[in-house]
XYZ file of C-alpha atoms in Angstrom:
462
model
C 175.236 158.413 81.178
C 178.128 159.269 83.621
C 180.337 156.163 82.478
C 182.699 158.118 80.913
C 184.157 161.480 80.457
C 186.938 163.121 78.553
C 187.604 165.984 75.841
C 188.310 165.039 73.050
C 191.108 166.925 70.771
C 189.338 166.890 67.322
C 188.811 169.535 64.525
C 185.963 167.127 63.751
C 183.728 168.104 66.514
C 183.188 171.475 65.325
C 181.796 169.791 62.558
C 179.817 167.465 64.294
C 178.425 170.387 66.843
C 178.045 172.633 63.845
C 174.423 174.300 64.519
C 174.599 175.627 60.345
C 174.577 172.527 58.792
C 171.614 170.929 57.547
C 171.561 167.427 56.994
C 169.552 166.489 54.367
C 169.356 164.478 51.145
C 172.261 166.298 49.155
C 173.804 168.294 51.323
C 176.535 170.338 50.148
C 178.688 170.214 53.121
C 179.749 166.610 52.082
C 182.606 168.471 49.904
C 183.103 170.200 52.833
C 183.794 166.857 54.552
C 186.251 165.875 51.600
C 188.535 169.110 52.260
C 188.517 168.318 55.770
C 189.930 164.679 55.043
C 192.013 165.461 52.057
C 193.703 168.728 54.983
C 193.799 165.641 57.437
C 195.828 163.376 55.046
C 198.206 165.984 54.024
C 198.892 167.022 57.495
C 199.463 162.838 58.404
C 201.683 162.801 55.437
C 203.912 166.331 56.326
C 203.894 165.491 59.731
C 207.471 165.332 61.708
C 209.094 163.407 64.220
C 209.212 163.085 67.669
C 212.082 161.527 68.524
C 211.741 162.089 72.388
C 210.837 158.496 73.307
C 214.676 157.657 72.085
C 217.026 157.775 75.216
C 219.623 155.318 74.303
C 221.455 154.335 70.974
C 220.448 155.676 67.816
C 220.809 153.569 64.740
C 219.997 154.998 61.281
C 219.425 153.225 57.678
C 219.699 154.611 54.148
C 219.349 153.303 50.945
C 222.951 154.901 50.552
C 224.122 153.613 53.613
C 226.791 150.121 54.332
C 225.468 147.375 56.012
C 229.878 146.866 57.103
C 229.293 149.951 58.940
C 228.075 150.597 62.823
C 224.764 152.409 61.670
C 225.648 155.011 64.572
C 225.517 158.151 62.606
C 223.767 159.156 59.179
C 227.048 159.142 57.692
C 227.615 155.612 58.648
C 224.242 154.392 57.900
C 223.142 150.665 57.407
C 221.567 150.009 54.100
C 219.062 147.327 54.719
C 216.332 146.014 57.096
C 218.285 142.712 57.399
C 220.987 144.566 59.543
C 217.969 144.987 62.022
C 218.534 140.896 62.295
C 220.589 140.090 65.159
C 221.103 143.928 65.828
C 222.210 144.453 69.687
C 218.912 146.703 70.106
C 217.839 147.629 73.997
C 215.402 149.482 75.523
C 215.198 153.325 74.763
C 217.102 152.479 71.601
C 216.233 154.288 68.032
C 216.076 152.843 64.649
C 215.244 155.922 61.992
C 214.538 154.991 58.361
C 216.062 157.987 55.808
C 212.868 160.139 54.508
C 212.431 159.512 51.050
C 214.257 156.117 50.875
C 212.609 152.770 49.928
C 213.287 149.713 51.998
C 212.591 146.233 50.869
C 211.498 143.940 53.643
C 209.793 143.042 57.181
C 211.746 143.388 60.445
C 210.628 142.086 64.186
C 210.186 144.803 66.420
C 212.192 144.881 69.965
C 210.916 146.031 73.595
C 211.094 149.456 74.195
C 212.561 150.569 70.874
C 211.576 153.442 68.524
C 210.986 153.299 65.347
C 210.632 156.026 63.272
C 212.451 158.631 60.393
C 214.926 161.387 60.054
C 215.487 163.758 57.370
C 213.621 165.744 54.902
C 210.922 164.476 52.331
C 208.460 161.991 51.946
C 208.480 158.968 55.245
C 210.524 156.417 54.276
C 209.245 153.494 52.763
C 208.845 149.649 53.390
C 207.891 147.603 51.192
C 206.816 144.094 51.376
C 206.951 143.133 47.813
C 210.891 142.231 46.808
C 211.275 144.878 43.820
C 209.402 146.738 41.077
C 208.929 143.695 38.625
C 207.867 145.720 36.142
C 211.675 146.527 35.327
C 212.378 143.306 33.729
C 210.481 140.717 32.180
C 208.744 138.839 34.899
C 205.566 137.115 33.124
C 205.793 134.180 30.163
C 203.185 133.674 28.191
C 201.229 130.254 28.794
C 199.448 128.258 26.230
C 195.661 129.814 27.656
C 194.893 132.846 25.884
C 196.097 136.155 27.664
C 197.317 134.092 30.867
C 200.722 134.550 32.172
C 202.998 132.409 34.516
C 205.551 134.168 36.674
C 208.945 133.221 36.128
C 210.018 133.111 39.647
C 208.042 130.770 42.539
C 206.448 132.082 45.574
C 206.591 129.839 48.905
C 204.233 132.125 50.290
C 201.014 132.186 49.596
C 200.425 136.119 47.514
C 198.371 138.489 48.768
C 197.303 140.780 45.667
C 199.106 142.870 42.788
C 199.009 145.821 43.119
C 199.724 147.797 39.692
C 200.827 151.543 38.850
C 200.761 152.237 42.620
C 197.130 151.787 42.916
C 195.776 152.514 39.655
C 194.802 148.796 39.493
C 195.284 145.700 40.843
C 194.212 142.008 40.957
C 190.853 139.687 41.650
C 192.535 136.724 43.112
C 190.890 133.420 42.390
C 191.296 130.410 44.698
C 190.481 126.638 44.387
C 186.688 125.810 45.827
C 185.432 129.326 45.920
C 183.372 131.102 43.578
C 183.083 127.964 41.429
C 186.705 128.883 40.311
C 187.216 125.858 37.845
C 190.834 126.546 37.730
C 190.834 128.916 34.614
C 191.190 132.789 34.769
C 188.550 134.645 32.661
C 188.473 138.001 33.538
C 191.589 141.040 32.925
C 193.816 140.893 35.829
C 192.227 137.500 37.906
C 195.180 136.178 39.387
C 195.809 132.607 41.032
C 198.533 131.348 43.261
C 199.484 127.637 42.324
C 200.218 126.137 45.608
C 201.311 123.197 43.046
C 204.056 124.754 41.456
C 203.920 127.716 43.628
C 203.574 130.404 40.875
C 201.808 132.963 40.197
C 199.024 132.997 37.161
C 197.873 136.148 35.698
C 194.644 137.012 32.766
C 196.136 140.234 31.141
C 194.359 141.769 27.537
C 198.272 142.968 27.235
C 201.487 141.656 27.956
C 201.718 142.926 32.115
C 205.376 143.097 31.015
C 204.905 146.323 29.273
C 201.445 147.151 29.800
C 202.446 148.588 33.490
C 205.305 150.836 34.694
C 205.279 148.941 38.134
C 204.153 145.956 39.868
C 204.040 144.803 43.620
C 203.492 141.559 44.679
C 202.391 141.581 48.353
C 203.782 138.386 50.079
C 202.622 136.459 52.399
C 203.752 138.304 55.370
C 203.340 141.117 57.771
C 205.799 144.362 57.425
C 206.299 144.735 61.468
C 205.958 141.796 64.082
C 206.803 141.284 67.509
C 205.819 140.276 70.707
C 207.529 142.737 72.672
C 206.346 146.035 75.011
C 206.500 149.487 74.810
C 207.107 149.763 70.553
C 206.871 153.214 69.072
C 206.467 153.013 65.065
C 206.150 156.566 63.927
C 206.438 158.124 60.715
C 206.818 155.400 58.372
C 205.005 154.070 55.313
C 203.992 150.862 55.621
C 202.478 148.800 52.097
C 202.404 145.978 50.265
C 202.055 142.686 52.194
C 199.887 139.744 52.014
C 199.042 139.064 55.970
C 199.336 142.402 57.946
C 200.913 145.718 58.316
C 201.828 145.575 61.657
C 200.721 142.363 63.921
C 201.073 141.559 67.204
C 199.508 138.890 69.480
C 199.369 140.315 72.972
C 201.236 143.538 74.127
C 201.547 146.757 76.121
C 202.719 149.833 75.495
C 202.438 149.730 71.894
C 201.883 153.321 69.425
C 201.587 153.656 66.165
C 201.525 157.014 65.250
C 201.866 159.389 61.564
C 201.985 156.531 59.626
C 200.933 155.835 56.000
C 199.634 152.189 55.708
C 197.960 150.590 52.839
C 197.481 147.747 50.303
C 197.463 145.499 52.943
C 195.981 141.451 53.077
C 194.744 138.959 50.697
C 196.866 135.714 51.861
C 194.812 132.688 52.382
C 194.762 132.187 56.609
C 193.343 128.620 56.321
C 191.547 126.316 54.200
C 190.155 129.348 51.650
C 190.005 132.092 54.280
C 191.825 135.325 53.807
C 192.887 137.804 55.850
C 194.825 141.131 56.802
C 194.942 143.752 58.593
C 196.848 147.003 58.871
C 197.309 147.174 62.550
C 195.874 144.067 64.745
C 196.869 142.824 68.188
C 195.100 139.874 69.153
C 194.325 138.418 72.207
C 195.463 140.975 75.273
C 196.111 144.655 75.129
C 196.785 147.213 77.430
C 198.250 150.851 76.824
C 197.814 150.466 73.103
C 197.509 153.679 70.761
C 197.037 154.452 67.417
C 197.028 158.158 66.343
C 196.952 160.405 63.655
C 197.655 157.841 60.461
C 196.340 157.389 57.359
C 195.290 154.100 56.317
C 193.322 152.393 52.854
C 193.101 149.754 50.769
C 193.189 146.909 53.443
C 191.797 143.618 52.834
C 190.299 143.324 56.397
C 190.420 146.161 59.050
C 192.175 149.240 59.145
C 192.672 148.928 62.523
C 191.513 146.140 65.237
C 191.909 144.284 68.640
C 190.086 141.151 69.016
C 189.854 137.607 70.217
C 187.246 135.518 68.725
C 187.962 132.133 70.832
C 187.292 131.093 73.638
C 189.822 129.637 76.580
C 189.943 129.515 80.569
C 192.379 132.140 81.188
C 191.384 136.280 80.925
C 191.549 138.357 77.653
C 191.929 142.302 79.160
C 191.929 144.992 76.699
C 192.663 147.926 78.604
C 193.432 151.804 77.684
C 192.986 151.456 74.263
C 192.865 154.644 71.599
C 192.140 155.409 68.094
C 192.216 158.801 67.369
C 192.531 161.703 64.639
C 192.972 159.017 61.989
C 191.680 159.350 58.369
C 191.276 155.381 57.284
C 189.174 154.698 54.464
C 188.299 152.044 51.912
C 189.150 149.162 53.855
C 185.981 146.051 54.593
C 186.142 147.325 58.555
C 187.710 150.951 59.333
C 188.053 149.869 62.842
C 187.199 146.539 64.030
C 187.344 145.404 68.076
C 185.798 142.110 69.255
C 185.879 140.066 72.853
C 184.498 136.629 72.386
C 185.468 135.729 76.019
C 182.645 134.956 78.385
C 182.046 138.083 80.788
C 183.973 136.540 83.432
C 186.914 135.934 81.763
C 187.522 138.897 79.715
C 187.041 142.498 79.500
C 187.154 145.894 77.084
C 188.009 148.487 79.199
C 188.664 152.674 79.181
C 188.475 152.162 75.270
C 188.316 155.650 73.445
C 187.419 156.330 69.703
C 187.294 159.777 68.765
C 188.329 162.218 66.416
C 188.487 159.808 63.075
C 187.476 160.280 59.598
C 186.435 156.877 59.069
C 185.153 156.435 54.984
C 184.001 154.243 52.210
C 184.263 151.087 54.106
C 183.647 148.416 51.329
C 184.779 150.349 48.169
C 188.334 149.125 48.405
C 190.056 146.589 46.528
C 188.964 143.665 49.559
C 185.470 144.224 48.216
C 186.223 141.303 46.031
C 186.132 138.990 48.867
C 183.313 136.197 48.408
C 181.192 136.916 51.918
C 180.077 140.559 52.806
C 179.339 141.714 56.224
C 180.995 145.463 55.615
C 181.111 147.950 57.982
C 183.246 150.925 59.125
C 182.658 150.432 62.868
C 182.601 146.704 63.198
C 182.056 145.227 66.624
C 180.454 141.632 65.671
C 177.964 140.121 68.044
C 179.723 138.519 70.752
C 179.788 138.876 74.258
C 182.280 141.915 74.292
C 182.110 143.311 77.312
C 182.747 146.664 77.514
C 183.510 149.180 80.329
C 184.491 153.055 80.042
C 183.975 152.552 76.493
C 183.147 155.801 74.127
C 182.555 156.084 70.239
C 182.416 159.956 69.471
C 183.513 162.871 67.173
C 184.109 161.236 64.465
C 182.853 161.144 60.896
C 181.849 157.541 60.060
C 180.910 157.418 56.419
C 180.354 154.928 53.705
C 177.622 155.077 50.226
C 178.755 151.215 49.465
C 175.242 149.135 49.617
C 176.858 146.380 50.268
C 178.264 148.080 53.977
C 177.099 149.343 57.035
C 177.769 152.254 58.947
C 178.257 150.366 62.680
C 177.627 146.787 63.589
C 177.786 146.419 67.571
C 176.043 143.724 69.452
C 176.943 142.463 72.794
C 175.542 140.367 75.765
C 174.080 142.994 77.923
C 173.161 146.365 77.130
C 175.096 147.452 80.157
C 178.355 146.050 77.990
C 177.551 148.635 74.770
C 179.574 151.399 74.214
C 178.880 154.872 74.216
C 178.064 156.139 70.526
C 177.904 160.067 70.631
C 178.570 163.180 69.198
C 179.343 161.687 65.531
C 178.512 162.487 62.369
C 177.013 159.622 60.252
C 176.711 159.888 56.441
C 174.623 157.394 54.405
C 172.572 156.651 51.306
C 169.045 156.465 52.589
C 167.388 153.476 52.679
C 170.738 151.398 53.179
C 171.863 149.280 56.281
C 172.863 151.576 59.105
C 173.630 148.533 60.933
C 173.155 146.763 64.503
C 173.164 148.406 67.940
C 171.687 146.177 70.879
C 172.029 143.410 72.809
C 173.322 139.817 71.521
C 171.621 139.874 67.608
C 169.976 143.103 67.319
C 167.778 144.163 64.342
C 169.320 145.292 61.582
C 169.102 149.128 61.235
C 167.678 150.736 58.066
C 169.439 154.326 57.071
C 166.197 156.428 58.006
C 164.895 159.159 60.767
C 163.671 155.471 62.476
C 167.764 155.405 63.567
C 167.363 159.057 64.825
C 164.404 158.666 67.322
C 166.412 155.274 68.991
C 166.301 156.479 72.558
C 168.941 154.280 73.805
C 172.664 154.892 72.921
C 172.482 156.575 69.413
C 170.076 159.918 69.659
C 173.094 161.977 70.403
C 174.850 161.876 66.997
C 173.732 163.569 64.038
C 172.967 162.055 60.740
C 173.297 163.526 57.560
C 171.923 161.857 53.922
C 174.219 161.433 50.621
């Protein structure tokens, strides 16, 4: 409609302008779709470094390394992410993590700096949970039959559990919701005792052999800051209770070939939970995310939003999310802008090239209110300028999930939704597109004749 034009740099849109494809109930091409993702994900998790963004100091950390030593050189590494405390860093600086290492903490981010990895193998990885505590007894046995207590306390309220590296985790339980009387029923429910600030756990086997490893993700995010121009690049980001990375307002801010996931679960307030794998909130200008894969988040893969409301102006400005595979998480990519249309803005905001899956299959499905969706935009004012959603695959067979929710004030303030690929169950929500409260959207040809913002994309059955 001649508010916006770029080209977009996506192996996707050959997909999504494929002319050979027909989309119909059971179409075959949807393993087709899985090669392309599983390709994608491979690619994030080979990719390399580019280290050109570095132009001062380099400092380097190994899990072989000496926190005594100046960090200057890969033979005289640091060894932990507490060196990063207090470290002299300026702008144009370098901080690479050693491929293949594991790092055990959470670390501030400072203006200007790169962050990123060096080596050969696997990106290096940073963990929020304190150690594998499956490698010594951790759990006694309580008096309630197959409940364990932790032996060790937890200020913080915990997150989740994550077991086996994915292969299960917990169902966490909390006072007042649910009608949670206080007593764990079900294999692996799990309850934080603000009381005694331990952690309670329903096993049918004693969790202290039953599972080669455990993570506990703590209440706390894995990279914070309030600084400008941050690159994190290349690093694997999992196991924390609030976010993966979370900012409040900044600039110049990319996060690119990163693995992110098991993210959120920590109570925000009163019984509320939360997480995210990469949110700024409130403003945001020059902010990028690129090529990473990201799953298993309690909230949204990715997000910037502001859901109050205040005199000054919220601007989000230049904003990308592109070529990212993110998948099982309750929003793949949220944005909101509660701020009157005087006093804030969403503008030049591009969304393109993503594999964006499975939105509500993830662990966070567990969460007691549902309102799913893999392109979640809320209702709000939100308004939007220069603002396009298109070439990417947006995908989800959950029931429970839609497929987009965007409502804003004026039509004038909707973004552009073209050239995508949707995949549904019929008869399931597609979602809302309209002004303020729209009508929700059944999966059917009714979404395909909509004249106004979505007859451009194609749609394809499960």
């Amino acid at each position: 409609d001649g508010r916006w034009a770029f080209t977009a740099r996506s192996p996707e849109k050959a997909l999504a302008d494929s002319s050979d494809i027909d989309y119909t109930v059971g179409n075959s091409k949807l393993a087709e779709i899985d090669r392309l993702s599983d390709a994608r994900k491979k690619a994030i998790l080979e990719s390399e470094s580019d280290l050109s963004t570095i132009t001062g100091k380099t400092y380097y950390i190994s899990p072989n390394g000496n926190d005594s030593a100046d960090g200057l050189s890969p033979t005289t590494a640091w060894q932990t992410i507490n060196k990063l405390k207090g470290a002299a860093l300026k702008n144009g600086d370098g901080v690479l993590f050693e491929r293949g290492g594991l790092f055990r903490g959470k670390f501030s981010a400072v203006s200007g700096v790169t962050y990123s990895a060096y080596g050969e193998g696997e990106k290096p990885k940073i963990y929020g949970s304190a150690r594998n505590y499956s490698e010594s007894a951790f759990w006694d046995k309580t008096s309630d039959e197959n409940v364990y207590v932790s032996k060790e306390t937890f200020t913080n309220d915990v997150g989740l559990i994550v077991f086996d590296e994915g292969a299960a985790w917990s169902i966490k339980k909390i006072d007042g919701v649910g009608g949670f009387d206080g007593k764990l029923k079900a294999d692996l429910e799990m309850f934080h005792n603000p009381g005694d600030s331990k952690l309670y756990l329903y096993s049918t086997s004693d969790p202290n052999t039953r599972f080669k490893s455990t993570e506990i993700a703590p209440g706390r995010t894995l990279v914070s800051g309030d600084g400008n121009g941050v690159v994190i690049d290349n690093l694997c980001l999992k196991y924390a209770g609030a976010h993966g990375i979370g900012y409040g307002s900044t600039e110049n801010l990319t996060v690119e070939n990163c693995e992110i996931g098991w993210i959120g679960g920590m109570i925000q307030y009163g019984t509320t939970r939360y997480g995210n794998a990469v949110e700024i909130y409130v403003n945001a200008k020059d902010y990028f995310i690129r090529n990473c894969y990201i799953y298993e988040v309690y909230d949204a893969g990715v997000t910037h939003q502001y859901f109050q409301t205040q005199s000054s102006f919220v601007r989000m400005e230049n904003i990308e999310y592109s070529d990212n595979v993110i998948t099982r998480c309750t929003y793949d990519i949220e944005y909101t802008n509660a701020q009157p249309s005087n006093l804030g803005i969403m503008k030049d905001i591009r969304i393109f090239g993503n594999i964006l899956t499975d939105s509500g299959e993830g662990w966070g499905n567990q969460r007691p209110s549902r309102a799913d969706a893999v392109i979640k935009g809320w209702s709000h004012t939100s308004r939007g300028e220069n603002f396009v959603i298109t070439d990417n695959i947006i995908s989800t067979s959950c029931k429970d999930s839609m497929l987009i929710h965007i409502g804003v004030e004026k039509m004038e303030y909707l973004p552009v939704v073209t050239g995508n690929v949707f995949i549904g169950v019929k008869g399931n929500s597609f979602g809302f597109y309209g002004k303020n409260a729209p009508k929700l959207l059944t999966y059917d040809e009714d979404v395909t004749k909509l004249t106004v913002g979505l007859d451009s994309n194609t749609y394809m059955y499960r």
